[in-house]
């Protein structure tokens, strides 16, 4: 079975971390985000179409050189999109390769969805399309459905409804099983959105659109805060306190590390205190530095005794701050973004 993975975004809200790393390759627990997504796929999903418009060569290089187990037994093709085609346009662009029921996944989510059960339920219902659904409190940031849980049938799909007009608490969790006939509903030659154009039309189709609700973990990786939340949730689920890569000189007697992840070859100075933070490979954290809910990019340097709270430091940037820093991004190339 084939999966179209939608990873066309530029990861703008995660800058400066995404300047030289596409979002799918951002390390999550010291492993690319995309590996966490691929490892959730059942074995029968053995062909992956990665639709990419930003830094696609980095992804090709990773696929070629990585020995990550999520790639075992799968063929991965990188499908270039010189201009973003929208979520439906990206799927349409794969038409020549799609020959049967297929899966589509948003590439910025980590979740507990049982994809195998989702595919099976879709098949039993004979639906044209099935969406994984998750119940949330703040629904208006998402695609929201009006549906009948008893039958699974979706009656309406509204992308990011105005607050107060949401039809339910069930939102589109970014995982779809689709029949090839859905490709016929996607016009060619212009960007098209699944959420704005295709799903609202599928609702009217005889075979229709169905929902597959699931509970448990469901987090997107869109912002530094959610990037940190993913780490906290995955550490918690794996029941590990910290994850510290090789070659860091970590010494529990002289440093305090809480719910944090440290990459390979990081230099940790004496008296360092890390609290719910993530440090990428090769960074240098000076003596006495305190990090709270902060992300330090690859090979960045934080001078001794700096105190950073809710700070993102870009790859290769240097921080030397006599006063505590809070809520800033260091290393932005265009401060207006
Ligand atoms: N190839 C390609 N081309 N991928 C794209 C394009 C494109 O033009 N535009 C967006 N994507 C990818 C993004 O990289 C991301 O992985 C996914 O499609 C969804 O796009 P986002 O920009 O992250 O959308 P969103 O988070 O605001 O909303 C979507 O996800 C929600 C769940 O997190 C929608 O699908 C909502 O309905 C859904 O609730
Ligand atoms: Mg998103």
Short mmCIF file of C-alpha atoms in Angstrom, two decimals, residues 9-323:
data_model
loop_
_atom_site.label_atom_id
_atom_site.label_comp_id
_atom_site.label_asym_id
_atom_site.label_seq_id
_atom_site.Cartn_x
_atom_site.Cartn_y
_atom_site.Cartn_z
CA UNK A 9 5.66 23.41 4.20
CA UNK A 10 8.71 25.56 4.85
CA UNK A 11 8.44 25.29 8.62
CA UNK A 12 8.30 29.08 8.90
CA UNK A 13 7.05 29.11 12.48
CA UNK A 14 9.98 26.94 13.52
CA UNK A 15 12.61 29.35 12.21
CA UNK A 16 15.52 29.70 12.79
CA UNK A 17 15.71 25.90 13.33
CA UNK A 18 14.36 25.21 9.83
CA UNK A 19 16.73 27.50 7.90
CA UNK A 20 19.10 24.66 7.13
CA UNK A 21 16.96 21.65 8.06
CA UNK A 22 13.57 20.83 6.53
CA UNK A 23 10.93 20.19 9.20
CA UNK A 24 10.73 16.42 8.52
CA UNK A 25 14.39 16.13 9.45
CA UNK A 26 14.24 18.17 12.66
CA UNK A 27 15.45 15.90 15.44
CA UNK A 28 12.77 14.59 17.78
CA UNK A 29 14.34 12.47 20.52
CA UNK A 30 17.54 12.68 18.44
CA UNK A 31 15.87 11.13 15.41
CA UNK A 32 14.23 12.90 12.43
CA UNK A 33 10.56 13.75 12.88
CA UNK A 34 9.75 11.84 9.68
CA UNK A 35 11.16 8.64 11.20
CA UNK A 36 8.62 8.87 14.04
CA UNK A 37 5.86 9.16 11.43
CA UNK A 38 7.13 6.31 9.25
CA UNK A 39 7.58 3.95 12.18
CA UNK A 40 3.86 4.19 12.98
CA UNK A 41 2.91 2.84 9.54
CA UNK A 42 1.80 -0.78 9.39
CA UNK A 43 4.17 -3.07 7.43
CA UNK A 44 1.77 -3.29 4.50
CA UNK A 45 2.37 0.41 3.79
CA UNK A 46 5.57 -0.24 1.92
CA UNK A 47 5.79 2.64 -0.55
CA UNK A 48 6.15 6.23 0.62
CA UNK A 49 5.69 9.27 -1.62
CA UNK A 50 7.22 12.25 0.13
CA UNK A 51 5.83 15.39 -1.47
CA UNK A 52 8.31 18.17 -0.83
CA UNK A 53 8.95 21.71 -1.97
CA UNK A 54 11.64 22.84 0.48
CA UNK A 55 15.15 21.38 0.82
CA UNK A 56 14.18 18.13 -0.91
CA UNK A 57 17.84 17.20 -1.47
CA UNK A 58 18.35 17.01 2.30
CA UNK A 59 15.57 14.43 2.43
CA UNK A 60 17.03 12.44 -0.46
CA UNK A 61 20.38 12.42 1.29
CA UNK A 62 18.81 11.20 4.52
CA UNK A 63 16.95 8.39 2.73
CA UNK A 64 20.14 7.38 0.90
CA UNK A 65 22.44 7.36 3.91
CA UNK A 66 20.31 6.66 6.98
CA UNK A 67 20.06 3.25 8.62
CA UNK A 68 16.97 4.28 10.57
CA UNK A 69 14.73 1.21 11.09
CA UNK A 70 11.65 3.17 9.96
CA UNK A 71 13.02 2.87 6.39
CA UNK A 72 13.40 -0.91 6.54
CA UNK A 73 11.25 -2.77 4.03
CA UNK A 74 9.96 0.43 2.40
CA UNK A 75 10.67 2.28 -0.81
CA UNK A 76 10.67 6.03 -0.35
CA UNK A 77 10.33 8.39 -3.32
CA UNK A 78 10.83 12.13 -3.00
CA UNK A 79 8.33 13.93 -5.23
CA UNK A 80 9.49 17.47 -5.93
CA UNK A 81 7.02 20.31 -6.07
CA UNK A 82 8.76 23.35 -7.51
CA UNK A 83 5.77 25.47 -6.43
CA UNK A 84 3.52 24.39 -3.54
CA UNK A 85 0.45 22.73 -5.07
CA UNK A 86 -1.69 22.74 -1.94
CA UNK A 87 -2.58 19.58 -0.02
CA UNK A 88 -4.83 18.18 -2.80
CA UNK A 89 -2.55 19.34 -5.63
CA UNK A 90 0.32 17.48 -3.99
CA UNK A 91 -1.75 14.27 -4.00
CA UNK A 92 -2.90 14.86 -7.59
CA UNK A 93 0.76 15.26 -8.56
CA UNK A 94 1.27 11.60 -7.53
CA UNK A 95 -1.60 10.31 -9.75
CA UNK A 96 0.68 8.35 -12.09
CA UNK A 97 2.00 6.33 -9.20
CA UNK A 98 -1.27 5.74 -7.33
CA UNK A 99 -3.16 2.66 -8.42
CA UNK A 100 -5.24 1.51 -5.43
CA UNK A 101 -6.66 2.64 -2.07
CA UNK A 102 -3.98 4.87 -0.55
CA UNK A 103 -3.12 6.72 2.62
CA UNK A 104 -2.36 10.44 3.02
CA UNK A 105 -0.66 11.84 6.10
CA UNK A 106 0.11 15.39 7.13
CA UNK A 107 3.83 15.34 7.76
CA UNK A 108 3.88 17.47 10.89
CA UNK A 109 2.07 15.25 13.39
CA UNK A 110 3.03 12.62 15.91
CA UNK A 111 0.12 10.51 17.10
CA UNK A 112 -1.14 7.27 18.61
CA UNK A 113 -3.52 6.64 15.70
CA UNK A 114 -3.76 2.93 14.85
CA UNK A 115 -3.31 3.33 11.09
CA UNK A 116 -3.94 -0.37 10.39
CA UNK A 117 -7.36 -0.20 12.09
CA UNK A 118 -8.12 3.05 10.25
CA UNK A 119 -7.45 1.38 6.88
CA UNK A 120 -9.53 -1.67 7.77
CA UNK A 121 -12.52 0.33 8.97
CA UNK A 122 -12.41 2.33 5.74
CA UNK A 123 -12.50 -0.86 3.67
CA UNK A 124 -15.46 -2.35 5.58
CA UNK A 125 -17.55 0.77 5.05
CA UNK A 126 -16.86 1.06 1.34
CA UNK A 127 -16.22 4.76 1.83
CA UNK A 128 -14.69 7.05 -0.80
CA UNK A 129 -12.58 8.62 1.94
CA UNK A 130 -12.03 8.23 5.69
CA UNK A 131 -10.52 10.81 8.02
CA UNK A 132 -8.95 10.12 11.39
CA UNK A 133 -10.68 12.32 13.97
CA UNK A 134 -9.52 13.53 17.37
CA UNK A 135 -11.66 15.34 19.95
CA UNK A 136 -10.08 18.59 21.17
CA UNK A 137 -11.10 21.63 23.22
CA UNK A 138 -9.83 24.41 20.95
CA UNK A 139 -11.28 23.35 17.64
CA UNK A 140 -11.12 26.46 15.47
CA UNK A 141 -7.42 26.01 14.59
CA UNK A 142 -8.32 22.81 12.74
CA UNK A 143 -10.62 21.26 10.18
CA UNK A 144 -13.84 20.38 12.03
CA UNK A 145 -16.53 17.83 11.11
CA UNK A 146 -20.20 17.41 11.66
CA UNK A 147 -20.73 13.64 11.81
CA UNK A 148 -22.79 10.77 13.19
CA UNK A 149 -20.53 8.70 15.44
CA UNK A 150 -22.84 5.65 15.26
CA UNK A 151 -22.40 5.27 11.49
CA UNK A 152 -19.19 7.25 11.07
CA UNK A 153 -20.70 9.30 8.24
CA UNK A 154 -19.43 12.88 7.97
CA UNK A 155 -22.09 15.42 6.93
CA UNK A 156 -19.96 18.56 6.79
CA UNK A 157 -16.29 19.50 6.80
CA UNK A 158 -15.29 23.07 7.70
CA UNK A 159 -11.65 24.14 7.68
CA UNK A 160 -10.76 26.48 10.56
CA UNK A 161 -14.31 27.65 11.34
CA UNK A 162 -14.87 30.99 13.02
CA UNK A 163 -14.97 30.55 16.82
CA UNK A 164 -18.51 29.86 17.92
CA UNK A 165 -19.53 28.25 14.61
CA UNK A 166 -17.77 24.89 15.03
CA UNK A 167 -20.05 21.96 14.22
CA UNK A 168 -18.46 19.61 16.82
CA UNK A 169 -15.32 18.99 18.91
CA UNK A 170 -14.01 16.43 16.42
CA UNK A 171 -11.19 17.68 14.25
CA UNK A 172 -9.37 16.39 11.22
CA UNK A 173 -6.30 14.63 12.60
CA UNK A 174 -4.41 14.78 9.29
CA UNK A 175 -4.57 11.08 8.30
CA UNK A 176 -6.78 10.00 5.38
CA UNK A 177 -7.56 6.76 3.58
CA UNK A 178 -8.71 7.60 0.05
CA UNK A 179 -9.96 5.71 -2.98
CA UNK A 180 -8.36 6.52 -6.35
CA UNK A 181 -11.66 8.02 -7.59
CA UNK A 182 -11.02 10.97 -5.24
CA UNK A 183 -8.21 11.99 -7.59
CA UNK A 184 -10.88 12.82 -10.21
CA UNK A 185 -12.29 15.50 -7.90
CA UNK A 186 -8.99 17.42 -7.87
CA UNK A 187 -8.61 19.96 -10.68
CA UNK A 188 -5.23 20.24 -12.35
CA UNK A 189 -3.09 23.26 -13.05
CA UNK A 190 -3.59 25.28 -9.88
CA UNK A 191 -3.04 24.85 -6.15
CA UNK A 192 -5.93 22.93 -4.57
CA UNK A 193 -6.68 22.26 -0.92
CA UNK A 194 -8.10 18.95 0.30
CA UNK A 195 -9.58 20.73 3.28
CA UNK A 196 -11.17 23.68 1.48
CA UNK A 197 -12.30 22.05 -1.74
CA UNK A 198 -12.13 18.27 -1.83
CA UNK A 199 -13.49 17.17 1.57
CA UNK A 200 -16.53 19.49 1.41
CA UNK A 201 -17.34 17.91 -1.99
CA UNK A 202 -16.69 14.33 -0.86
CA UNK A 203 -19.30 14.78 1.85
CA UNK A 204 -21.88 14.89 -0.98
CA UNK A 205 -20.48 11.80 -2.77
CA UNK A 206 -22.59 8.61 -2.75
CA UNK A 207 -19.79 6.62 -1.15
CA UNK A 208 -19.11 9.55 1.11
CA UNK A 209 -16.63 10.65 3.72
CA UNK A 210 -16.36 8.79 7.05
CA UNK A 211 -14.69 9.47 10.37
CA UNK A 212 -12.40 7.21 12.39
CA UNK A 213 -12.06 8.60 15.93
CA UNK A 214 -9.07 7.78 18.13
CA UNK A 215 -7.80 8.76 21.56
CA UNK A 216 -4.32 9.29 22.96
CA UNK A 217 -1.35 11.29 21.82
CA UNK A 218 -1.85 13.75 18.96
CA UNK A 219 0.56 16.67 18.70
CA UNK A 220 1.63 18.80 15.79
CA UNK A 221 5.14 20.05 15.37
CA UNK A 222 4.34 23.51 14.09
CA UNK A 223 5.88 25.84 16.67
CA UNK A 224 8.79 25.77 19.14
CA UNK A 225 6.28 25.26 21.98
CA UNK A 226 4.67 22.24 20.29
CA UNK A 227 8.12 20.92 19.31
CA UNK A 228 9.01 20.92 23.02
CA UNK A 229 5.62 19.43 23.91
CA UNK A 230 6.30 16.48 21.56
CA UNK A 231 9.55 15.82 23.39
CA UNK A 232 7.91 15.95 26.79
CA UNK A 233 5.09 13.66 25.67
CA UNK A 234 7.39 11.11 24.03
CA UNK A 235 9.81 11.04 26.98
CA UNK A 236 6.86 10.56 29.26
CA UNK A 237 5.38 7.78 27.15
CA UNK A 238 8.70 5.95 26.91
CA UNK A 239 8.99 6.45 30.68
CA UNK A 240 12.47 7.93 30.35
CA UNK A 241 13.61 10.96 32.23
CA UNK A 242 16.15 12.37 29.80
CA UNK A 243 17.77 11.33 26.56
CA UNK A 244 21.44 12.17 26.28
CA UNK A 245 23.38 11.40 23.10
CA UNK A 246 26.92 10.03 22.95
CA UNK A 247 30.03 12.12 23.56
CA UNK A 248 28.50 14.86 25.71
CA UNK A 249 30.56 14.45 28.89
CA UNK A 250 27.31 14.42 30.90
CA UNK A 251 27.94 13.96 34.61
CA UNK A 252 24.92 13.62 36.90
CA UNK A 253 26.97 14.80 39.90
CA UNK A 254 27.84 18.12 38.36
CA UNK A 255 24.81 18.87 36.18
CA UNK A 256 21.03 18.84 36.57
CA UNK A 257 19.05 17.66 33.58
CA UNK A 258 15.24 17.36 33.82
CA UNK A 259 12.92 16.07 31.06
CA UNK A 260 15.39 17.18 28.39
CA UNK A 261 17.00 15.80 25.25
CA UNK A 262 20.65 16.37 24.37
CA UNK A 263 22.09 15.42 20.97
CA UNK A 264 25.37 13.78 20.07
CA UNK A 265 28.70 15.53 20.65
CA UNK A 266 27.19 18.35 22.72
CA UNK A 267 29.61 19.92 25.21
CA UNK A 268 27.96 20.42 28.59
CA UNK A 269 29.85 22.69 31.01
CA UNK A 270 30.02 22.22 34.78
CA UNK A 271 26.90 23.16 36.73
CA UNK A 272 24.65 23.24 33.66
CA UNK A 273 20.90 23.03 34.43
CA UNK A 274 18.50 21.94 31.71
CA UNK A 275 14.78 21.94 32.31
CA UNK A 276 12.38 20.59 29.58
CA UNK A 277 14.81 21.71 26.88
CA UNK A 278 16.25 20.27 23.67
CA UNK A 279 19.87 20.67 22.56
CA UNK A 280 20.84 19.61 19.04
CA UNK A 281 24.04 17.85 17.98
CA UNK A 282 27.36 19.59 18.45
CA UNK A 283 26.11 22.55 20.50
CA UNK A 284 28.28 24.01 23.26
CA UNK A 285 26.56 24.84 26.55
CA UNK A 286 28.88 26.83 28.83
CA UNK A 287 29.40 26.29 32.56
CA UNK A 288 26.54 27.36 34.80
CA UNK A 289 24.08 27.87 31.91
CA UNK A 290 20.41 27.43 32.79
CA UNK A 291 17.93 26.47 30.04
CA UNK A 292 14.19 26.35 30.64
CA UNK A 293 11.83 25.22 27.80
CA UNK A 294 14.46 26.28 25.26
CA UNK A 295 15.79 24.79 22.02
CA UNK A 296 19.45 25.12 21.09
CA UNK A 297 20.22 24.49 17.40
CA UNK A 298 23.00 22.43 15.90
CA UNK A 299 26.50 23.68 16.73
CA UNK A 300 25.13 26.78 18.48
CA UNK A 301 27.01 28.12 21.48
CA UNK A 302 25.63 29.44 24.75
CA UNK A 303 28.19 31.34 26.79
CA UNK A 304 28.77 30.46 30.48
CA UNK A 305 26.14 31.48 33.02
CA UNK A 306 23.46 32.54 30.47
CA UNK A 307 19.88 31.98 31.62
CA UNK A 308 17.44 31.27 28.79
CA UNK A 309 13.70 30.70 29.18
CA UNK A 310 11.47 29.95 26.16
CA UNK A 311 14.35 30.82 23.84
CA UNK A 312 15.15 29.28 20.45
CA UNK A 313 18.76 29.56 19.31
CA UNK A 314 19.38 28.93 15.61
CA UNK A 315 22.02 26.53 14.27
CA UNK A 316 25.53 27.94 14.60
CA UNK A 317 24.38 31.05 16.52
CA UNK A 318 26.24 32.34 19.55
CA UNK A 319 24.46 33.62 22.67
CA UNK A 320 26.26 35.82 25.12
CA UNK A 321 23.71 37.48 27.37
CA UNK A 322 24.60 39.04 30.72
CA UNK A 323 20.88 39.35 31.59
#
